[in-house]
Amino acid sequence: MVDAVVVGAGHNGLVCAAYLARAGLDVVVLEARDSVGGCASTVDALGARVNICSCDHTLVRASGIIEELELARHGLRYLDLDPTALNVPSGGGAPWFSFVEIDRTLASLALTYPDQVAGYRRYLDAAMPLARLVQRLTAEAPTPGSVLRHVASRRAGALPRLLAWSRLSAESVLRQFFTRDELLGPAIAVGPAVWGVGPAAPGTGLGALVWANRHLTPPGRPVGGSGALPAALAAAVRAAGGSVRTSAAVVAVACEGERVRGVELAGGELVEAPVVVSTVDPRTTLVRWLAHPPSGARRLVARWRATPAVPGYEAKLDAVVAFRPRYRGLDDQMLASLGVADALVPTAVITPGPAGIAAGRDEADAGRVANEPVLLANFPSVADPGMVPPGGGDVLSLEVLFTPYDLAGGWATSTEPRRWLAVFASHLEAGFVDGVGASRVVLPPDYERDFGLVRGHAPSFSGGPLAALLGRAPELTRYRTPIGGLFLSGAATFPGAGIWGASGRNAAQAILRSAKGRS
């Protein structure tokens, strides 16, 4: 028997385990795959190293987790990105850069969209205090006491605006400051669109904080790929006395009375522990793995059983390319005036405006991919020479949003992935496609098969700080379930998805607080 079992060796599970181990608990992490990291992994493919999902890390760098767990001692090192993004309107407007420094971002806008500069200043006046407040709110597990402290804090003057924006859509918030699709589109693309919802969806207003967050904390890429973060976290777990077991697939949560007893593995082994933390989709934990839930949890299980599974909406194309392309609309004089040494270093956000993004969401619901999909494109090997394929060239990482799980006509014979590459190439100077070598595509059904994502959907907490402050859905905002000793963490719990780790740390705090109360 161990003190705690953490199910899932994604970055949230490893963060949770590391904090528990450092607090003196005997912890084991169980991972179904043969390696750690989940969707934050970097894997061998195409004769190169490729990231499973996004390689740009922002919020984890602002969380304090890296310093508290001493991840630099375990090999984690970041490359800062500046510019932080290249924003490319798919409707033909001029591309523009986002930078860490506000003045450089304003200078880029002054060259392309001077009528939006004043709006960007007003946006920052409103958004920067909110971004700071969100970082404080997400730095600890929400409890009635922590909520009262934040409400009473003189620093929480932005709280009324935070609550107001939490109820609005991202589009309605952004339209208070910007009038052009060329600014609205990129913010929505890396906000609610990445969460799988449309620009007008209520409750997505805090997605408008994306630029403010990047001014507060520069995005970076771990040297060697995104997977260097979970690798360092796994090392931190082991250094603190915990263990990590891969190829250990959980098939059931075992209970005794109203408390958890442990978990059962695919081979029949029972791993006993008084505390179980599941970081997978809550539906998997509460519906599939709790075949006979204790009486106190039946209402919760019934609620999750009645909640329909959301289909996945994202695909990724990786390729090895022979030469580095150049984006259209970027001339040497512009790059020199802005101090941009290489426009391929940042991720390019290639997107239509809000109407086009909403149409893409609707197309996905109908089993189709939009003519102009949202694309997130980067070349990790440009900033990180260690990612250069052994045979030379570069690695292209192309994420495509609103790609349906159930494609009309099926994925097996679809030419969609080839079309995405052509759409991307249309924003580059001629000749790029001729230099594309080996490639692969990861579709929503692949995410389900390889990463256990139900219908290929990566769950994301959608309630925002308001739900957390009020304690709605306590299994997601307080990390506790009615079953004694069973806790939830991961992307589906507060504060949500992305490379963040806050839900892992918050769940560890809740567990340690609960253990202290029992003792």
Coordinates of N, CA and C in Angstrom, one line a residue, residues 174-340:
L174 N -13.7 41.9 -26.4 CA -12.8 42.4 -27.3 C -13.3 43.6 -28.2
R175 N -14.6 43.5 -28.5 CA -15.2 44.6 -29.3 C -15.4 45.9 -28.5
Q176 N -15.1 45.8 -27.2 CA -15.1 47.1 -26.5 C -13.9 47.9 -26.8
F177 N -12.9 47.3 -27.4 CA -11.6 47.9 -27.6 C -11.1 47.9 -29.1
F178 N -11.6 47.0 -29.9 CA -11.1 46.8 -31.3 C -12.2 46.8 -32.3
T179 N -12.0 47.3 -33.4 CA -13.0 47.4 -34.5 C -12.6 46.6 -35.7
R180 N -11.4 46.0 -35.8 CA -10.9 45.3 -36.9 C -10.8 43.8 -36.7
D181 N -11.2 43.0 -37.6 CA -11.1 41.6 -37.5 C -9.7 41.1 -37.4
E182 N -8.7 41.9 -37.9 CA -7.3 41.5 -37.9 C -6.8 41.5 -36.4
L183 N -7.5 42.2 -35.5 CA -7.1 42.1 -34.1 C -8.0 41.2 -33.3
L184 N -9.3 41.1 -33.7 CA -10.2 40.3 -33.0 C -9.9 38.8 -33.2
G185 N -9.6 38.5 -34.5 CA -9.4 37.1 -34.8 C -8.3 36.4 -34.1
P186 N -7.1 36.9 -34.0 CA -6.0 36.2 -33.3 C -6.3 36.0 -31.8
A187 N -6.9 37.0 -31.2 CA -7.2 36.8 -29.7 C -8.2 35.7 -29.5
I188 N -9.2 35.6 -30.4 CA -10.2 34.6 -30.2 C -9.7 33.2 -30.6
A189 N -8.8 33.2 -31.6 CA -8.2 31.9 -32.0 C -7.4 31.2 -31.0
V190 N -6.7 32.0 -30.2 CA -5.9 31.3 -29.1 C -6.6 31.4 -27.8
G191 N -7.8 31.9 -27.8 CA -8.7 31.9 -26.6 C -9.7 30.9 -26.7
P192 N -11.0 31.3 -26.9 CA -12.1 30.3 -27.0 C -12.0 29.2 -28.1
A193 N -11.4 29.6 -29.2 CA -11.3 28.6 -30.3 C -10.4 27.4 -29.9
V194 N -9.3 27.7 -29.1 CA -8.5 26.6 -28.6 C -9.3 25.7 -27.6
W195 N -10.3 26.3 -27.0 CA -11.1 25.6 -26.0 C -12.2 24.8 -26.8
G196 N -12.4 25.0 -28.1 CA -13.4 24.3 -28.8 C -14.7 25.0 -28.9
V197 N -14.8 26.3 -28.6 CA -16.1 27.0 -28.6 C -16.0 28.2 -29.5
G198 N -17.1 28.7 -29.9 CA -17.2 29.9 -30.8 C -16.9 31.2 -30.1
P199 N -16.7 32.3 -30.8 CA -16.3 33.6 -30.3 C -17.4 34.2 -29.4
A200 N -18.7 33.8 -29.7 CA -19.8 34.5 -29.1 C -20.3 33.7 -27.9
A201 N -19.6 32.6 -27.5 CA -20.1 31.7 -26.4 C -20.0 32.5 -25.1
P202 N -21.1 32.6 -24.4 CA -21.1 33.3 -23.0 C -20.1 32.5 -22.1
G203 N -19.5 33.3 -21.2 CA -18.6 32.7 -20.3 C -17.2 32.5 -20.7
T204 N -16.9 33.0 -21.9 CA -15.5 32.9 -22.5 C -14.8 34.2 -22.4
G205 N -15.3 35.2 -21.7 CA -14.7 36.5 -21.8 C -13.3 36.6 -21.3
L206 N -12.9 35.8 -20.4 CA -11.5 35.8 -19.9 C -10.5 35.3 -20.9
G207 N -11.0 34.7 -22.0 CA -10.1 34.4 -23.1 C -9.5 35.6 -23.7
A208 N -10.1 36.8 -23.5 CA -9.6 38.0 -24.0 C -8.3 38.5 -23.3
L209 N -7.9 37.8 -22.2 CA -6.7 38.1 -21.5 C -5.4 37.6 -22.1
V210 N -5.5 36.9 -23.2 CA -4.3 36.3 -23.8 C -3.2 37.2 -24.0
W211 N -3.4 38.4 -24.6 CA -2.3 39.3 -24.8 C -1.8 39.9 -23.5
A212 N -2.6 40.2 -22.6 CA -2.2 40.7 -21.3 C -1.3 39.7 -20.6
N213 N -1.7 38.4 -20.7 CA -0.9 37.4 -20.1 C 0.5 37.3 -20.7
R214 N 0.6 37.5 -22.0 CA 1.9 37.4 -22.7 C 2.8 38.6 -22.4
H215 N 2.2 39.7 -22.1 CA 3.0 40.8 -21.7 C 3.5 40.6 -20.3
L216 N 2.7 40.0 -19.4 CA 3.2 39.7 -18.1 C 4.2 38.6 -18.0
T217 N 4.0 37.6 -18.8 CA 4.9 36.4 -18.7 C 5.2 36.0 -20.2
P218 N 6.5 36.1 -20.6 CA 6.8 35.8 -22.0 C 6.6 34.3 -22.2
P219 N 6.0 33.9 -23.3 CA 5.9 32.5 -23.6 C 7.3 31.9 -23.9
G220 N 7.5 30.7 -23.7 CA 8.8 30.1 -23.9 C 8.6 28.6 -24.4
R221 N 9.7 28.0 -24.9 CA 9.7 26.7 -25.3 C 10.8 25.9 -24.6
P222 N 10.5 24.8 -23.9 CA 11.5 24.0 -23.3 C 12.6 23.5 -24.3
V223 N 13.8 23.6 -24.0 CA 14.9 23.1 -24.8 C 14.7 21.6 -25.0
G224 N 14.7 21.2 -26.2 CA 14.4 19.8 -26.5 C 13.0 19.4 -26.8
G225 N 12.1 20.4 -26.7 CA 10.7 20.2 -27.0 C 9.8 20.3 -25.8
S226 N 8.5 20.3 -26.0 CA 7.6 20.5 -24.9 C 7.7 19.4 -23.8
G227 N 8.1 18.2 -24.3 CA 8.2 17.0 -23.3 C 9.3 17.2 -22.3
A228 N 10.1 18.2 -22.4 CA 11.2 18.4 -21.4 C 10.5 18.8 -20.1
L229 N 9.3 19.4 -20.1 CA 8.6 19.8 -18.9 C 8.2 18.5 -18.1
P230 N 7.3 17.7 -18.7 CA 7.0 16.5 -17.9 C 8.1 15.6 -17.6
A231 N 9.2 15.5 -18.4 CA 10.4 14.7 -18.0 C 11.0 15.3 -16.8
A232 N 11.1 16.6 -16.6 CA 11.7 17.2 -15.4 C 10.7 17.0 -14.2
L233 N 9.4 17.0 -14.5 CA 8.5 16.8 -13.4 C 8.6 15.4 -12.9
A234 N 8.7 14.4 -13.8 CA 8.8 13.0 -13.4 C 10.1 12.8 -12.6
A235 N 11.2 13.5 -13.0 CA 12.4 13.4 -12.2 C 12.3 14.0 -10.8
A236 N 11.5 15.1 -10.7 CA 11.2 15.7 -9.4 C 10.4 14.8 -8.5
V237 N 9.5 14.1 -9.1 CA 8.7 13.1 -8.3 C 9.6 12.1 -7.7
R238 N 10.5 11.5 -8.6 CA 11.4 10.4 -8.1 C 12.4 11.0 -7.1
A239 N 12.9 12.2 -7.3 CA 13.9 12.8 -6.4 C 13.2 13.0 -5.0
A240 N 11.9 13.2 -4.9 CA 11.3 13.4 -3.7 C 10.8 12.1 -3.0
G241 N 11.1 11.0 -3.6 CA 10.8 9.7 -3.1 C 9.6 9.0 -3.7
G242 N 8.9 9.7 -4.6 CA 7.8 9.0 -5.3 C 8.3 8.1 -6.4
S243 N 7.3 7.5 -7.1 CA 7.6 6.6 -8.2 C 6.7 6.8 -9.3
V244 N 7.1 6.5 -10.5 CA 6.3 6.7 -11.8 C 6.3 5.4 -12.5
R245 N 5.1 4.8 -12.7 CA 5.0 3.5 -13.4 C 4.3 3.8 -14.8
T246 N 4.9 3.5 -15.9 CA 4.3 3.6 -17.2 C 3.8 2.2 -17.6
S247 N 3.0 2.2 -18.7 CA 2.4 0.9 -19.2 C 1.5 0.3 -18.0
A248 N 0.9 1.1 -17.3 CA 0.1 0.7 -16.1 C -1.3 1.3 -16.3
A249 N -2.2 0.6 -17.0 CA -3.5 1.2 -17.4 C -4.5 0.9 -16.3
V250 N -5.1 1.9 -15.7 CA -6.1 1.8 -14.7 C -7.5 1.4 -15.4
V251 N -8.2 0.5 -14.8 CA -9.5 0.1 -15.4 C -10.6 0.2 -14.4
A252 N -10.3 0.5 -13.1 CA -11.4 0.6 -12.2 C -10.9 1.3 -10.9
V253 N -11.8 2.1 -10.3 CA -11.5 2.6 -9.0 C -12.2 1.7 -7.9
A254 N -11.5 1.2 -7.0 CA -12.0 0.3 -6.0 C -12.4 1.1 -4.8
C255 N -13.6 0.8 -4.2 CA -14.1 1.5 -3.0 C -14.4 0.4 -1.9
E256 N -14.4 0.9 -0.7 CA -14.8 0.1 0.4 C -15.7 1.0 1.3
G257 N -16.9 0.7 1.3 CA -17.9 1.6 2.0 C -18.0 2.9 1.2
E258 N -17.8 4.0 1.9 CA -17.9 5.3 1.3 C -16.5 5.9 1.0
R259 N -15.5 5.1 1.1 CA -14.1 5.6 0.8 C -13.5 4.8 -0.3
V260 N -12.5 5.4 -0.9 CA -11.7 4.8 -2.0 C -10.8 3.8 -1.3
R261 N -10.5 2.7 -2.0 CA -9.6 1.7 -1.5 C -8.3 1.7 -2.4
G262 N -8.4 2.1 -3.6 CA -7.3 2.1 -4.5 C -7.8 2.0 -6.0
V263 N -6.9 1.5 -6.9 CA -7.3 1.3 -8.3 C -6.9 0.0 -8.7
E264 N -7.6 -0.5 -9.7 CA -7.3 -1.8 -10.3 C -6.7 -1.6 -11.7
L265 N -5.6 -2.3 -12.0 CA -4.9 -2.2 -13.3 C -5.5 -3.3 -14.3
A266 N -5.1 -3.1 -15.5 CA -5.6 -3.9 -16.6 C -5.3 -5.4 -16.3
G267 N -4.1 -5.7 -15.7 CA -3.7 -7.1 -15.5 C -4.4 -7.7 -14.2
G268 N -5.2 -6.9 -13.5 CA -5.9 -7.4 -12.3 C -5.2 -7.0 -11.0
E269 N -4.1 -6.3 -11.1 CA -3.4 -5.9 -9.9 C -4.2 -4.8 -9.2
L270 N -4.3 -4.8 -7.9 CA -4.9 -3.8 -7.1 C -3.8 -3.0 -6.4
V271 N -3.8 -1.7 -6.7 CA -2.8 -0.8 -6.1 C -3.6 -0.1 -5.0
E272 N -3.3 -0.4 -3.8 CA -4.1 0.1 -2.7 C -3.5 1.4 -2.2
A273 N -4.4 2.4 -1.8 CA -4.1 3.7 -1.3 C -5.3 4.3 -0.7
P274 N -5.2 5.1 0.4 CA -6.3 5.8 0.9 C -6.6 7.1 0.2
V275 N -5.7 7.5 -0.8 CA -6.0 8.7 -1.6 C -5.7 8.3 -3.0
V276 N -6.7 8.6 -3.9 CA -6.6 8.4 -5.3 C -6.9 9.7 -6.0
V277 N -6.0 10.2 -6.9 CA -6.1 11.4 -7.6 C -6.2 11.0 -9.1
S278 N -7.3 11.3 -9.7 CA -7.4 11.0 -11.2 C -7.3 12.3 -12.0
T279 N -6.4 12.3 -13.0 CA -6.3 13.5 -13.8 C -6.8 13.3 -15.2
V280 N -7.5 12.1 -15.4 CA -8.1 11.9 -16.7 C -9.5 12.5 -16.8
D281 N -10.1 12.4 -17.9 CA -11.5 12.9 -18.1 C -12.4 12.5 -17.0
P282 N -13.1 13.4 -16.3 CA -13.9 13.0 -15.1 C -14.9 11.9 -15.5
R283 N -15.4 12.0 -16.7 CA -16.4 11.0 -17.2 C -15.8 9.6 -17.1
T284 N -14.5 9.4 -17.5 CA -13.9 8.1 -17.4 C -13.8 7.7 -16.0
T285 N -13.4 8.6 -15.1 CA -13.2 8.2 -13.7 C -14.6 7.9 -13.0
L286 N -15.6 8.7 -13.2 CA -16.8 8.6 -12.5 C -17.8 7.7 -13.1
V287 N -17.8 7.5 -14.4 CA -18.7 6.6 -15.1 C -18.2 5.3 -15.5
R288 N -17.0 5.2 -16.1 CA -16.4 3.9 -16.5 C -15.8 3.2 -15.4
W289 N -15.0 3.9 -14.5 CA -14.2 3.2 -13.5 C -15.0 3.0 -12.2
L290 N -16.1 3.7 -12.0 CA -16.9 3.4 -10.8 C -18.1 2.6 -11.2
A291 N -17.9 1.4 -11.4 CA -19.0 0.5 -11.8 C -20.1 0.4 -10.7
H292 N -19.7 0.4 -9.5 CA -20.6 0.3 -8.4 C -20.3 1.4 -7.4
P293 N -20.7 2.7 -7.6 CA -20.3 3.8 -6.8 C -21.0 3.7 -5.4
P294 N -20.3 4.2 -4.4 CA -20.9 4.2 -3.1 C -22.2 5.1 -3.1
S295 N -23.1 4.8 -2.2 CA -24.4 5.5 -2.2 C -24.3 7.0 -2.2
G296 N -23.2 7.5 -1.5 CA -23.1 9.0 -1.4 C -22.6 9.6 -2.7
A297 N -22.2 8.8 -3.7 CA -21.7 9.4 -4.9 C -22.6 9.1 -6.1
R298 N -23.7 8.4 -5.9 CA -24.6 8.0 -7.0 C -25.2 9.2 -7.7
R299 N -25.5 10.2 -7.0 CA -26.1 11.4 -7.7 C -25.1 12.0 -8.6
L300 N -23.8 12.2 -8.1 CA -22.7 12.7 -8.9 C -22.5 11.9 -10.2
V301 N -22.4 10.6 -10.0 CA -22.2 9.7 -11.1 C -23.3 9.7 -12.1
A302 N -24.5 9.8 -11.7 CA -25.7 9.9 -12.6 C -25.6 11.2 -13.4
R303 N -25.2 12.3 -12.7 CA -25.1 13.6 -13.5 C -24.1 13.5 -14.6
W304 N -22.9 12.9 -14.3 CA -21.9 12.7 -15.3 C -22.3 11.7 -16.4
R305 N -23.0 10.7 -16.0 CA -23.5 9.7 -17.0 C -24.5 10.4 -18.0
A306 N -25.3 11.3 -17.5 CA -26.2 12.0 -18.3 C -25.6 13.1 -19.2
T307 N -24.4 13.5 -18.9 CA -23.8 14.6 -19.6 C -23.2 14.0 -20.9
P308 N -23.6 14.6 -22.1 CA -23.1 14.0 -23.3 C -21.6 14.2 -23.5
A309 N -20.9 13.3 -24.1 CA -19.5 13.4 -24.4 C -19.3 14.4 -25.5
V310 N -18.4 15.3 -25.4 CA -18.1 16.3 -26.4 C -17.1 15.8 -27.4
P311 N -17.3 15.9 -28.7 CA -16.3 15.3 -29.6 C -15.1 16.2 -29.8
G312 N -14.0 15.6 -30.1 CA -12.8 16.4 -30.3 C -12.9 17.3 -31.5
Y313 N -12.0 18.3 -31.6 CA -12.1 19.4 -32.6 C -10.8 19.9 -33.0
E314 N -9.7 19.1 -32.8 CA -8.4 19.6 -33.2 C -7.6 18.5 -33.8
A315 N -6.8 18.8 -34.8 CA -5.9 17.9 -35.5 C -4.5 18.6 -35.6
K316 N -3.5 17.7 -35.8 CA -2.1 18.3 -35.9 C -1.4 17.6 -37.1
L317 N -0.7 18.4 -37.9 CA 0.1 17.9 -38.9 C 1.5 18.2 -38.7
D318 N 2.4 17.2 -38.7 CA 3.8 17.4 -38.5 C 4.5 17.0 -39.8
A319 N 5.6 17.8 -40.1 CA 6.3 17.5 -41.4 C 7.7 17.9 -41.2
V320 N 8.6 17.2 -42.0 CA 10.0 17.6 -42.1 C 10.1 18.4 -43.4
V321 N 10.6 19.6 -43.3 CA 10.7 20.5 -44.5 C 12.1 20.8 -44.9
A322 N 12.4 20.9 -46.2 CA 13.8 21.0 -46.7 C 14.3 22.4 -46.5
F323 N 13.5 23.5 -46.5 CA 14.0 24.8 -46.4 C 13.0 25.7 -45.7
R324 N 13.5 26.8 -45.1 CA 12.7 27.7 -44.3 C 11.9 28.7 -45.2
P325 N 10.6 28.7 -45.0 CA 9.8 29.6 -45.9 C 9.8 31.0 -45.4
R326 N 9.1 31.8 -46.1 CA 8.9 33.3 -45.7 C 7.5 33.6 -45.9
Y327 N 6.9 34.3 -44.9 CA 5.5 34.7 -44.9 C 5.3 35.8 -45.8
R328 N 4.2 35.8 -46.6 CA 3.9 36.9 -47.5 C 3.6 38.2 -46.6
G329 N 3.9 39.3 -47.1 CA 3.5 40.6 -46.5 C 4.5 41.0 -45.4
L330 N 5.6 40.3 -45.3 CA 6.7 40.7 -44.4 C 7.9 41.1 -45.2
D331 N 8.2 42.4 -45.2 CA 9.4 42.8 -46.0 C 10.6 43.1 -45.0
D332 N 11.7 43.1 -45.6 CA 12.9 43.3 -44.7 C 12.9 44.6 -43.9
Q333 N 12.4 45.6 -44.5 CA 12.4 46.9 -43.9 C 11.5 46.9 -42.6
M334 N 10.3 46.2 -42.8 CA 9.4 46.1 -41.6 C 10.1 45.3 -40.5
L335 N 10.7 44.2 -40.8 CA 11.3 43.3 -39.8 C 12.5 44.0 -39.1
A336 N 13.3 44.8 -39.9 CA 14.4 45.5 -39.3 C 13.9 46.6 -38.4
S337 N 12.9 47.3 -38.8 CA 12.4 48.4 -37.9 C 11.8 47.9 -36.6
L338 N 11.3 46.6 -36.6 CA 10.7 46.1 -35.4 C 11.8 45.2 -34.6
G339 N 12.9 45.0 -35.2 CA 14.0 44.2 -34.5 C 13.7 42.8 -34.5
V340 N 13.0 42.3 -35.6 CA 12.7 40.8 -35.7 C 13.8 40.1 -36.5

